[in-house]
Coordinates of C-alpha atoms and ligand atoms in Angstrom, one line a residue:
M87 CA -0.2 -0.2 0.2
N88 CA 1.2 3.6 -0.5
P89 CA 2.8 4.7 2.4
S90 CA 0.7 7.9 2.4
S91 CA -2.8 5.4 2.9
I92 CA -0.9 3.3 5.5
L93 CA -0.9 5.9 7.8
K94 CA -5.3 6.8 8.2
Y95 CA -5.5 3.0 9.9
R96 CA -4.8 2.2 13.5
P97 CA -4.5 -1.2 15.0
F98 CA -7.0 -3.2 16.8
S99 CA -7.1 -3.3 20.0
P100 CA -6.6 -6.3 21.9
V101 CA -9.0 -8.1 24.8
A102 CA -7.2 -7.8 27.9
L103 CA -7.9 -11.8 28.9
P104 CA -5.5 -13.5 30.1
D105 CA -6.1 -16.1 31.3
R106 CA -8.4 -17.1 28.3
Q107 CA -9.3 -21.1 28.3
W108 CA -10.6 -21.2 24.4
P109 CA -7.2 -21.8 23.4
D110 CA -7.2 -25.1 25.2
Q111 CA -10.3 -26.4 23.9
T112 CA -12.0 -28.7 21.1
I113 CA -14.7 -29.2 19.6
T114 CA -17.6 -32.1 20.2
R115 CA -20.4 -31.2 19.8
A116 CA -22.9 -29.5 17.0
P117 CA -24.1 -26.4 18.3
R118 CA -27.6 -25.1 17.2
W119 CA -28.1 -24.1 13.6
C120 CA -30.2 -20.5 12.1
S121 CA -29.9 -20.0 8.5
V122 CA -29.8 -16.7 8.1
D123 CA -30.5 -17.4 3.2
L124 CA -33.3 -16.2 3.2
R125 CA -32.6 -12.8 5.2
D126 CA -29.4 -12.1 5.7
G127 CA -28.6 -13.4 2.7
N128 CA -31.6 -12.3 0.9
Q129 CA -30.1 -8.8 1.5
A130 CA -27.2 -9.1 -0.3
L131 CA -28.6 -10.1 -3.2
P132 CA -28.2 -7.9 -6.7
V133 CA -31.9 -8.9 -7.8
P134 CA -33.3 -10.2 -4.3
M135 CA -35.2 -13.2 -4.2
N136 CA -39.4 -13.3 -5.1
V137 CA -41.9 -15.5 -2.6
E138 CA -41.7 -18.6 -4.9
E139 CA -38.1 -18.3 -5.0
K140 CA -37.7 -17.7 -1.0
L141 CA -40.2 -20.9 -0.6
E142 CA -37.9 -23.0 -2.6
L143 CA -35.0 -22.1 -0.2
F144 CA -37.1 -22.0 3.3
E145 CA -37.9 -26.0 1.8
M146 CA -34.9 -26.5 1.3
L147 CA -33.5 -25.5 4.0
C148 CA -35.9 -27.6 6.1
R149 CA -35.0 -30.2 4.4
I150 CA -31.4 -29.6 5.7
G151 CA -32.1 -29.6 9.3
F152 CA -33.0 -26.8 9.8
K153 CA -35.2 -25.8 13.3
E154 CA -34.0 -22.1 13.0
I155 CA -34.6 -20.4 10.2
E156 CA -34.5 -16.0 9.7
V157 CA -37.3 -16.2 6.8
G158 CA -36.9 -12.6 6.6
F159 CA -37.7 -9.0 7.2
P160 CA -41.4 -8.8 7.3
S161 CA -41.3 -4.6 8.5
A162 CA -38.9 -4.2 5.7
S163 CA -40.9 -4.5 2.0
D164 CA -44.1 -5.3 1.5
T165 CA -42.5 -8.7 -0.4
E166 CA -41.4 -9.5 3.4
F167 CA -43.8 -9.7 4.4
A168 CA -46.4 -11.8 2.3
F169 CA -43.7 -14.0 1.9
V170 CA -44.0 -15.0 6.1
R171 CA -48.2 -14.2 5.8
R172 CA -47.6 -17.1 2.8
L173 CA -45.4 -19.2 4.9
I174 CA -48.3 -18.5 7.8
E175 CA -51.3 -19.0 5.9
E176 CA -50.3 -21.7 3.9
D177 CA -49.3 -23.9 7.0
R178 CA -46.2 -24.3 5.7
I179 CA -43.8 -24.5 8.5
P180 CA -42.7 -28.1 10.5
R181 CA -44.0 -28.5 13.0
D182 CA -40.0 -28.8 14.8
V183 CA -39.2 -25.4 12.5
S184 CA -38.9 -21.8 14.5
I185 CA -39.0 -19.6 12.0
Q186 CA -37.1 -15.6 13.1
V187 CA -38.0 -12.6 12.0
L188 CA -35.7 -9.7 12.3
V189 CA -36.8 -6.5 13.4
Q190 CA -34.7 -2.6 14.5
A191 CA -35.6 -1.3 17.6
R192 CA -38.2 1.8 16.5
E193 CA -41.6 1.1 17.5
H194 CA -44.2 1.1 14.0
L195 CA -41.4 -1.7 12.7
I196 CA -41.4 -3.8 16.0
R197 CA -45.9 -3.7 15.9
R198 CA -45.1 -4.3 12.0
T199 CA -43.5 -7.0 12.5
F200 CA -46.2 -8.5 15.1
E201 CA -49.2 -8.1 12.6
S202 CA -46.7 -10.1 9.8
L203 CA -46.7 -12.7 12.3
V204 CA -50.0 -13.2 13.7
G205 CA -51.3 -16.5 13.8
A206 CA -47.8 -18.6 13.5
R207 CA -47.6 -21.2 16.2
E208 CA -44.2 -20.2 16.8
A209 CA -41.8 -17.5 15.8
I210 CA -38.1 -15.8 17.2
V211 CA -38.2 -11.4 17.9
H212 CA -35.2 -10.6 16.1
L213 CA -35.0 -6.8 17.5
Y214 CA -31.6 -5.4 16.7
N215 CA -29.6 -1.9 16.9
S216 CA -26.5 -0.4 16.5
T217 CA -23.9 -0.2 19.7
S218 CA -20.4 0.5 18.5
P219 CA -18.1 4.3 18.9
L220 CA -18.3 4.6 15.0
Q221 CA -21.9 4.0 14.4
R222 CA -22.7 5.9 17.7
R223 CA -20.6 8.7 15.6
I224 CA -21.3 8.5 12.8
T225 CA -24.7 6.8 12.0
F226 CA -26.8 8.0 14.8
G227 CA -25.2 11.6 15.1
D228 CA -23.2 11.5 18.3
A229 CA -25.7 9.6 20.2
S230 CA -24.5 9.2 23.7
K231 CA -24.1 5.1 25.0
A232 CA -27.4 6.0 27.6
E233 CA -29.8 6.5 24.4
I234 CA -28.4 3.6 22.1
K235 CA -29.2 1.6 25.9
D236 CA -32.5 2.6 25.8
I237 CA -34.0 2.4 22.1
A238 CA -32.3 -1.3 23.2
V239 CA -34.1 -1.7 26.0
N240 CA -37.3 0.3 24.6
G241 CA -37.6 -1.7 21.8
T242 CA -36.9 -4.9 23.6
R243 CA -40.3 -3.6 26.0
L244 CA -42.8 -3.1 23.4
V245 CA -41.9 -6.7 22.1
K246 CA -42.8 -8.4 25.5
E247 CA -46.0 -5.4 25.7
L248 CA -46.9 -7.3 21.7
A249 CA -45.8 -10.9 22.7
G250 CA -48.3 -10.7 25.4
A251 CA -50.7 -9.8 23.9
Q252 CA -49.9 -12.3 20.5
S253 CA -50.7 -15.1 23.2
A254 CA -52.1 -17.0 20.3
T255 CA -47.9 -17.0 19.5
L256 CA -44.8 -18.6 21.4
I257 CA -42.9 -15.4 20.9
R258 CA -39.3 -16.3 21.7
F259 CA -36.6 -13.2 21.9
Q260 CA -33.6 -12.5 20.7
Y261 CA -31.6 -9.8 20.5
S262 CA -28.4 -8.5 18.9
P263 CA -25.9 -5.5 20.1
E264 CA -25.6 -4.7 15.7
S265 CA -21.6 -4.5 15.3
F266 CA -20.6 -5.9 18.7
S267 CA -17.1 -6.6 16.8
D268 CA -16.3 -3.4 17.3
T269 CA -18.7 -2.8 20.3
E270 CA -16.4 -2.0 23.8
L271 CA -16.7 -4.8 25.6
D272 CA -18.1 -3.7 29.0
F273 CA -20.6 -1.7 26.8
S274 CA -22.1 -4.2 24.8
L275 CA -22.2 -6.3 28.7
E276 CA -24.2 -2.8 29.7
V277 CA -26.9 -3.6 27.0
C278 CA -27.8 -7.4 26.5
E279 CA -27.6 -6.9 30.6
A280 CA -30.7 -4.4 30.0
V281 CA -32.4 -6.0 27.5
M282 CA -32.1 -9.1 29.4
E283 CA -33.2 -7.6 32.5
A284 CA -36.7 -6.1 30.4
W285 CA -37.3 -9.0 28.7
G286 CA -36.8 -12.3 31.7
P287 CA -35.4 -15.0 30.6
T288 CA -35.8 -18.2 32.5
E289 CA -33.1 -21.3 32.2
G290 CA -36.2 -22.6 30.6
Q291 CA -36.8 -19.7 27.9
P292 CA -33.6 -18.4 27.6
I293 CA -33.1 -14.7 25.5
I294 CA -30.6 -15.5 22.8
L295 CA -28.0 -12.7 23.3
N296 CA -26.3 -12.8 19.1
L297 CA -22.9 -11.3 18.9
P298 CA -23.0 -9.8 16.1
A299 CA -19.1 -9.2 14.3
T300 CA -21.2 -6.6 11.5
V301 CA -17.8 -6.0 10.4
E302 CA -14.7 -8.7 10.3
W303 CA -12.4 -6.0 11.8
A304 CA -9.6 -8.4 13.9
T305 CA -7.5 -11.5 13.9
P306 CA -10.4 -14.4 14.5
N307 CA -8.3 -15.1 18.0
V308 CA -9.6 -11.6 18.8
H309 CA -13.3 -12.1 18.0
A310 CA -13.3 -15.7 20.0
D311 CA -11.3 -13.5 23.2
Q312 CA -14.9 -10.6 22.8
I313 CA -17.0 -14.3 23.4
E314 CA -15.4 -15.4 26.0
W315 CA -14.9 -12.3 27.4
F316 CA -18.7 -11.7 27.0
C317 CA -19.7 -15.0 28.4
R318 CA -17.2 -15.0 31.4
H319 CA -19.3 -11.5 32.6
L320 CA -22.5 -11.7 31.4
H321 CA -25.0 -12.6 35.0
G322 CA -28.1 -15.6 34.3
R323 CA -25.4 -16.7 31.6
N324 CA -27.8 -19.7 32.5
K325 CA -30.7 -18.3 31.2
A326 CA -29.4 -16.9 27.3
L327 CA -27.6 -19.1 24.7
I328 CA -25.2 -17.2 23.1
S329 CA -25.3 -16.7 19.1
L330 CA -22.0 -16.0 16.6
H331 CA -23.2 -14.4 13.4
T332 CA -20.0 -13.4 11.5
H333 CA -19.5 -11.4 8.7
N334 CA -16.4 -12.3 6.1
D335 CA -14.0 -8.6 5.7
R336 CA -11.2 -10.3 6.5
G337 CA -11.5 -13.9 5.2
T338 CA -12.7 -15.6 8.6
G339 CA -15.8 -15.4 9.4
I340 CA -15.5 -19.6 9.7
A341 CA -12.1 -19.2 11.6
A342 CA -14.4 -16.3 14.1
T343 CA -16.7 -18.6 14.1
E344 CA -15.0 -22.2 15.6
L345 CA -12.4 -20.2 17.8
G346 CA -15.9 -19.1 19.1
L347 CA -17.8 -21.8 19.8
L348 CA -14.1 -22.8 21.6
A349 CA -15.0 -20.1 23.5
G350 CA -18.4 -20.8 24.7
A351 CA -21.1 -20.1 22.6
D352 CA -24.0 -22.0 21.9
R353 CA -25.8 -21.3 18.5
V354 CA -24.4 -20.4 14.6
E355 CA -26.1 -18.1 11.9
G356 CA -24.8 -17.6 8.9
T357 CA -26.2 -19.1 5.2
L358 CA -25.1 -21.4 2.3
F359 CA -21.9 -21.6 0.3
G360 CA -21.1 -18.2 2.7
N361 CA -24.0 -15.3 0.7
G362 CA -23.7 -12.4 2.5
E363 CA -22.9 -9.5 2.9
R364 CA -20.1 -8.1 1.4
T365 CA -17.6 -10.4 1.8
G366 CA -21.0 -12.9 2.9
N367 CA -21.2 -13.9 5.8
L368 CA -20.4 -17.5 7.8
D369 CA -20.5 -20.4 5.0
I370 CA -22.4 -23.2 7.4
V371 CA -21.9 -25.7 4.8
V372 CA -18.3 -25.5 5.6
V373 CA -18.3 -24.8 9.7
A374 CA -20.7 -28.1 9.5
L375 CA -18.6 -30.3 7.3
N376 CA -15.2 -29.8 8.9
M377 CA -17.2 -30.6 12.6
N378 CA -18.7 -34.2 9.8
S379 CA -14.6 -34.6 9.1
H380 CA -13.7 -34.5 12.7
G381 CA -16.8 -37.0 13.8
I382 CA -18.8 -34.4 15.1
E383 CA -22.8 -35.6 14.3
T384 CA -24.3 -31.6 13.3
G385 CA -28.1 -33.0 12.1
L386 CA -27.1 -30.6 9.4
D387 CA -27.7 -32.9 6.3
F388 CA -25.6 -32.0 3.3
S389 CA -25.1 -35.7 1.8
G390 CA -27.1 -33.8 -1.9
L391 CA -24.2 -30.9 -1.5
P392 CA -25.0 -30.4 -6.2
Q393 CA -27.9 -30.4 -5.6
I394 CA -28.5 -28.1 -2.5
R395 CA -25.6 -26.2 -4.5
A396 CA -27.8 -26.3 -7.8
V397 CA -31.0 -25.0 -6.4
Y398 CA -29.3 -22.4 -4.7
E399 CA -27.6 -20.8 -7.5
R400 CA -31.1 -20.7 -8.9
C401 CA -32.4 -18.9 -6.0
T402 CA -29.9 -16.6 -5.2
R403 CA -28.6 -16.0 -8.5
M404 CA -25.2 -15.8 -7.0
T405 CA -22.6 -18.4 -8.1
V406 CA -20.4 -21.2 -5.9
P407 CA -16.8 -20.8 -6.9
D408 CA -14.6 -23.1 -8.0
R409 CA -12.0 -23.4 -4.5
Q410 CA -15.4 -22.6 -2.3
P411 CA -14.3 -25.6 0.1
Y412 CA -16.7 -28.6 -0.4
A413 CA -19.0 -27.3 -2.5
G414 CA -16.7 -25.7 -4.8
E415 CA -16.5 -27.8 -8.5
L416 CA -12.7 -28.2 -8.2
V417 CA -12.6 -29.0 -4.5
F418 CA -12.4 -32.8 -5.5
T419 CA -9.9 -32.8 -7.8
A420 CA -6.7 -33.4 -8.5
F421 CA -4.3 -32.2 -11.3
S422 CA -1.2 -32.5 -10.2
G423 CA 1.2 -35.6 -10.4
S424 CA 1.9 -36.8 -7.2
H425 CA -1.2 -35.3 -5.3
Q426 CA -3.1 -37.8 -7.4
D427 CA -0.8 -40.7 -6.4
A428 CA -1.4 -39.9 -4.0
I429 CA -5.5 -39.8 -3.5
K430 CA -5.5 -43.5 -6.1
K431 CA -2.0 -44.9 -3.2
G432 CA -5.2 -43.9 -0.8
L433 CA -8.6 -45.1 -2.5
D434 CA -7.2 -48.2 -3.9
R435 CA -5.9 -49.0 0.1
R436 CA -9.3 -48.0 1.4
E437 CA -10.3 -50.5 -1.4
R438 CA -8.4 -52.9 0.0
D439 CA -9.5 -52.5 3.8
L440 CA -12.8 -53.1 3.7
E441 CA -12.9 -55.9 1.8
K442 CA -10.6 -57.0 4.5
S443 CA -13.2 -55.7 7.0
S444 CA -16.3 -57.9 7.2
G445 CA -18.8 -55.1 7.4
A446 CA -16.3 -53.0 10.6
V447 CA -15.9 -49.2 9.8
V448 CA -12.6 -48.0 8.4
P449 CA -12.1 -44.5 9.3
W450 CA -11.3 -42.6 6.7
G451 CA -6.9 -41.4 5.6
V452 CA -6.8 -40.9 1.8
P453 CA -3.9 -37.9 1.3
Y454 CA -5.1 -34.9 0.6
L455 CA -8.6 -36.2 0.5
T456 CA -10.5 -34.7 4.2
I457 CA -14.0 -35.8 3.6
D458 CA -14.8 -38.3 1.2
P459 CA -16.6 -37.2 -1.4
Q460 CA -18.9 -40.0 -1.5
D461 CA -20.8 -38.2 1.6
I462 CA -21.8 -35.2 0.0
G463 CA -22.7 -36.5 -3.1
R464 CA -19.6 -35.7 -5.2
S465 CA -18.1 -38.6 -6.9
Y466 CA -15.0 -40.1 -7.8
E467 CA -14.9 -40.0 -11.2
A468 CA -14.2 -36.0 -11.1
I469 CA -11.3 -36.3 -8.3
I470 CA -8.6 -36.5 -11.2
R471 CA -8.3 -34.6 -13.4
I472 CA -5.6 -34.8 -16.6
N473 CA -3.8 -31.3 -17.3
S474 CA -0.1 -30.4 -18.0
Q475 CA 0.5 -31.1 -14.1
S476 CA -0.4 -34.3 -14.0
G477 CA 1.7 -37.6 -13.1
K478 CA 1.6 -40.8 -14.5
G479 CA -0.6 -42.0 -11.9
G480 CA -3.7 -40.2 -12.7
I481 CA -3.8 -40.7 -16.3
A482 CA -3.8 -44.6 -15.4
Y483 CA -6.3 -44.3 -12.7
V484 CA -8.9 -42.0 -15.1
L485 CA -8.1 -45.0 -17.1
D486 CA -8.5 -47.1 -14.6
R487 CA -11.8 -46.0 -13.7
E488 CA -13.3 -44.0 -15.3
H489 CA -12.5 -46.9 -19.4
G490 CA -11.4 -50.2 -17.2
Y491 CA -8.1 -50.2 -18.7
D492 CA -6.1 -52.3 -14.7
L493 CA -2.7 -50.8 -17.2
P494 CA 0.5 -52.5 -15.6
K495 CA 2.2 -49.9 -12.6
T496 CA 5.5 -50.3 -15.2
M497 CA 3.8 -48.7 -18.2
H498 CA 2.3 -45.8 -16.5
P499 CA 5.6 -44.0 -17.2
Q500 CA 5.1 -44.3 -21.0
V501 CA 1.6 -43.4 -21.3
G502 CA 2.0 -40.3 -18.8
L503 CA 4.4 -39.5 -20.5
R504 CA 2.6 -39.6 -23.7
I505 CA -1.4 -38.0 -22.6
S506 CA 0.8 -35.3 -20.2
G507 CA 2.9 -34.0 -22.8
L508 CA 0.1 -33.7 -25.1
A509 CA -1.6 -31.4 -22.6
D510 CA 0.8 -29.2 -22.7
Q511 CA 0.9 -29.2 -25.5
Q512 CA -2.5 -28.1 -26.2
G513 CA -2.2 -25.9 -23.1
R514 CA -6.0 -27.3 -21.5
E515 CA -7.5 -30.4 -19.7
L516 CA -7.8 -33.2 -21.4
S517 CA -11.4 -34.9 -20.9
P518 CA -11.4 -38.8 -19.9
D519 CA -12.7 -40.1 -23.5
E520 CA -10.1 -38.2 -25.2
I521 CA -7.6 -39.9 -22.6
R522 CA -8.3 -42.8 -23.5
D523 CA -8.5 -42.1 -27.5
V524 CA -5.3 -40.7 -27.4
F525 CA -4.7 -44.0 -25.4
L526 CA -5.7 -46.5 -26.9
K527 CA -5.1 -44.4 -30.8
D528 CA -1.3 -44.6 -30.0
F529 CA -0.7 -47.7 -28.1
A530 CA -2.9 -50.2 -29.1
N531 CA -3.6 -52.7 -31.8
L532 CA -1.0 -50.6 -33.3
G533 CA -0.7 -51.9 -36.9
D534 CA 2.3 -50.0 -38.8
P535 CA 5.1 -50.9 -40.2
L536 CA 4.0 -54.4 -38.9
A537 CA 0.4 -55.8 -38.1
L538 CA -1.4 -58.9 -37.0
E539 CA -4.3 -59.5 -39.9
D540 CA -5.4 -63.1 -39.2
F541 CA -4.2 -66.4 -36.8
E542 CA -4.9 -69.7 -35.6
L543 CA -4.3 -71.5 -33.0
D544 CA -3.9 -75.3 -32.6
H545 CA -3.6 -76.8 -29.4
H546 CA -3.1 -80.0 -30.1
T547 CA 0.3 -80.2 -31.1
G548 CA 1.6 -84.1 -30.2
E549 CA 3.6 -82.6 -27.3
R550 CA 1.8 -82.1 -24.2
G551 CA 1.4 -78.3 -23.3
Q552 CA 2.4 -76.9 -27.1
V553 CA 0.2 -74.8 -28.6
R554 CA 0.9 -74.6 -32.3
C555 CA 0.3 -70.8 -34.0
R556 CA -0.6 -70.0 -37.9
A557 CA -1.0 -66.3 -38.3
K558 CA -1.4 -63.4 -41.1
I559 CA 0.7 -61.1 -41.0
T560 CA 2.2 -57.9 -43.3
M561 CA 4.8 -56.5 -42.9
N562 CA 5.1 -52.6 -44.6
G563 CA 1.7 -54.1 -46.1
D564 CA 4.0 -57.2 -47.2
R565 CA 1.6 -60.2 -46.6
Q566 CA 3.7 -63.4 -45.0
D567 CA 1.8 -66.5 -43.4
I568 CA 4.6 -67.7 -40.4
V569 CA 4.3 -70.7 -37.7
G570 CA 5.7 -71.4 -34.7
V571 CA 5.3 -73.4 -31.6
G572 CA 5.3 -72.8 -28.2
N573 CA 3.7 -73.2 -24.4
G574 CA 1.3 -70.8 -24.8
P575 CA 0.0 -68.4 -27.8
I576 CA 2.4 -65.3 -27.4
N577 CA 5.4 -67.8 -27.3
A578 CA 3.8 -69.8 -30.3
F579 CA 3.6 -66.9 -32.1
V580 CA 7.1 -65.0 -31.1
H581 CA 8.5 -68.3 -32.5
A582 CA 6.3 -67.7 -35.9
M583 CA 7.6 -64.3 -36.0
E584 CA 11.7 -65.1 -35.0
A585 CA 11.6 -67.9 -37.7
A586 CA 10.2 -65.3 -40.3
G587 CA 13.7 -63.6 -39.7
F588 CA 11.8 -60.5 -36.3
K589 CA 14.5 -61.8 -33.7
D590 CA 15.6 -58.3 -32.0
F591 CA 13.3 -58.7 -28.7
S592 CA 11.9 -61.0 -26.0
V593 CA 9.6 -60.1 -24.3
T594 CA 9.4 -59.8 -20.3
D595 CA 5.7 -59.4 -18.8
Y596 CA 2.7 -59.5 -19.9
R597 CA -1.0 -59.1 -18.9
S598 CA -4.3 -58.7 -19.6
H599 CA -7.9 -58.6 -18.8
A600 CA -11.7 -58.0 -19.0
V601 CA -11.6 -54.5 -20.2
R602 CA -14.7 -53.3 -16.9
G603 CA -17.6 -52.0 -18.6
G604 CA -16.7 -52.1 -21.7
S605 CA -19.6 -52.3 -24.4
D606 CA -18.8 -55.8 -26.0
A607 CA -16.7 -57.7 -22.5
D608 CA -13.3 -56.8 -25.0
S609 CA -10.8 -58.2 -23.4
A610 CA -7.2 -55.7 -23.2
A611 CA -4.0 -57.6 -23.0
Y612 CA -0.2 -55.8 -22.6
V613 CA 3.4 -57.4 -23.2
Q614 CA 6.4 -55.7 -22.8
L615 CA 9.2 -55.8 -24.6
Q616 CA 12.8 -55.9 -24.5
S617 CA 15.2 -54.4 -27.2
L618 CA 18.2 -56.5 -28.3
D619 CA 20.5 -54.5 -26.4
R620 CA 19.1 -53.8 -23.3
T621 CA 18.7 -50.3 -23.7
R622 CA 14.4 -50.3 -23.6
L623 CA 11.8 -51.4 -22.6
V624 CA 8.0 -51.0 -24.2
W625 CA 5.1 -51.5 -23.6
G626 CA 2.3 -52.2 -26.0
C627 CA -1.3 -52.9 -25.9
G628 CA -4.0 -55.2 -27.8
V629 CA -8.1 -55.2 -27.3
D630 CA -10.0 -57.4 -29.3
P631 CA -13.2 -59.7 -27.9
S632 CA -10.7 -62.6 -28.2
I633 CA -8.3 -62.8 -25.0
E634 CA -6.1 -64.9 -27.6
M635 CA -5.7 -61.9 -30.3
A636 CA -5.6 -59.0 -27.4
G637 CA -2.4 -60.8 -26.7
L638 CA -1.3 -60.9 -29.9
R639 CA -1.9 -57.4 -31.2
A640 CA 0.0 -56.1 -27.6
L641 CA 3.4 -57.9 -28.8
V642 CA 2.3 -56.6 -32.1
S643 CA 2.3 -53.0 -30.2
A644 CA 4.7 -53.2 -28.4
W645 CA 6.7 -54.7 -32.0
N646 CA 6.4 -51.7 -34.1
L647 CA 6.4 -49.5 -30.2
L648 CA 9.6 -51.2 -30.1
R649 CA 10.9 -49.8 -33.4
A650 CA 9.3 -46.0 -33.5
Ligands
KIV735 O1 -24.4 -8.4 10.7 C1 -25.9 -8.2 11.0 O2 -24.7 -7.5 12.6 C2 -26.4 -7.8 11.2 C3 -27.9 -7.9 12.4 C4 -29.0 -7.6 12.1 C5 -27.7 -9.2 13.6 O3 -27.1 -9.2 10.5
ZN736 ZN1 -25.5 -10.0 9.4

């Protein structure tokens, strides 16, 4: 930054909490979750959702498992009001779900909010006013602390009065000292305690005190200190649920929430994929899946994450970035060779361990993957993708998993070099089908200059276990009939070639298998040849419905590659 620009910024004052406890805690259970997608998320959209889109998202949030959903700011617009009415009048709120509505601590807005709730079984009324010195000075024109506290307390009293008058609805109460993150801690505490006194919570019917990092001004450890300080100093802590509501201005909203939980918070507000004002709200998907990855059940079901993302993108018109944890297109994809090798080894090992485990749980342990992509509806196919950075292991993985060609390990470098070289030359990613096509074109059933036209095997040669092979080959277009005897088709064919003058190689390795998923039940065979001077080893492949023909084609392919 320009040296004269930097002068206008100031360090953020740390919290005096020398005996802080949160660094020694671990997260062992999930908090209560509250989705604010339909309010904070919606307020932040260039084109806010219409009622139908909000309904679709609401239903999905219920399916995911949210039990508290902030459905809007009913006093803010007709659409917001109408949405709350639709939910109530059409009886769309599941019995185990509480809707939450936000309102500023202003009389006419509070009254309008209560009108929106007529007929509801239960609702959380969420009252807020801003408390920070910056807001007091700028937004409220140098309002005093006492004036700010009065706004909160008067708002609370009115909510209490209206809740009493609307006794058919069970009203729970939430208060947010908005801009908590840069409010003096003792003043936040003073306001919240005054609100508690006005509301009169009990242990059985606690107040929700939501302590928002409305703007993220400091490192996440400072947020944790603020939360721990608040929890330790609050009178009647047992009558309050402490709720986190982080934003992401510094890019650490998730970290701030996780540390806030260590610091003693009970509840978390956030949105799917972190949608929200400026750089967004807390991404609740990430926090919940982080917990799952440590074996903690959260009550939220993200097993269909791609579908959840699709509904979210359609309703909000936002997009989830390719690198978004868990949900991004590329987060379970490895391009780098060393990562691909390690992932392939991890997945193979897991498969073997599962076979041996006779149904017992096998702990997850695949390099580079914190969770099993299948647990959130992602598939293995997309894990390994091929560009110029890719290694032999990844290419072999794609040929195996996607096309059923299980190449011998010592063939991987030869094929890997060719395919990553092509990706480099083209300067782009190669699709699994392109990889298969290049592999088949360059390594399988090669016929130039030597081609195998036909062959016949005779298993009754007189000598036990011996096979006679008669084959028609062409060399540079010249046709020859060759014949040889050996202890198997390959061996007999090699002898036939030698008898015809092809003596410049020896067979060093061979294997074959049925092509998995092949539509016409092909076999694939791989033959490795060594040059006569032993300086070169080359693999070739043969693919054919007949396993014998596949073997001979593999040998001819290898011979052509050796000559190339
Ligand atoms: O970020 C914030 O402070 C809010 C409050 C209204 C809770 O969204
Ligand atoms: Zn917010």
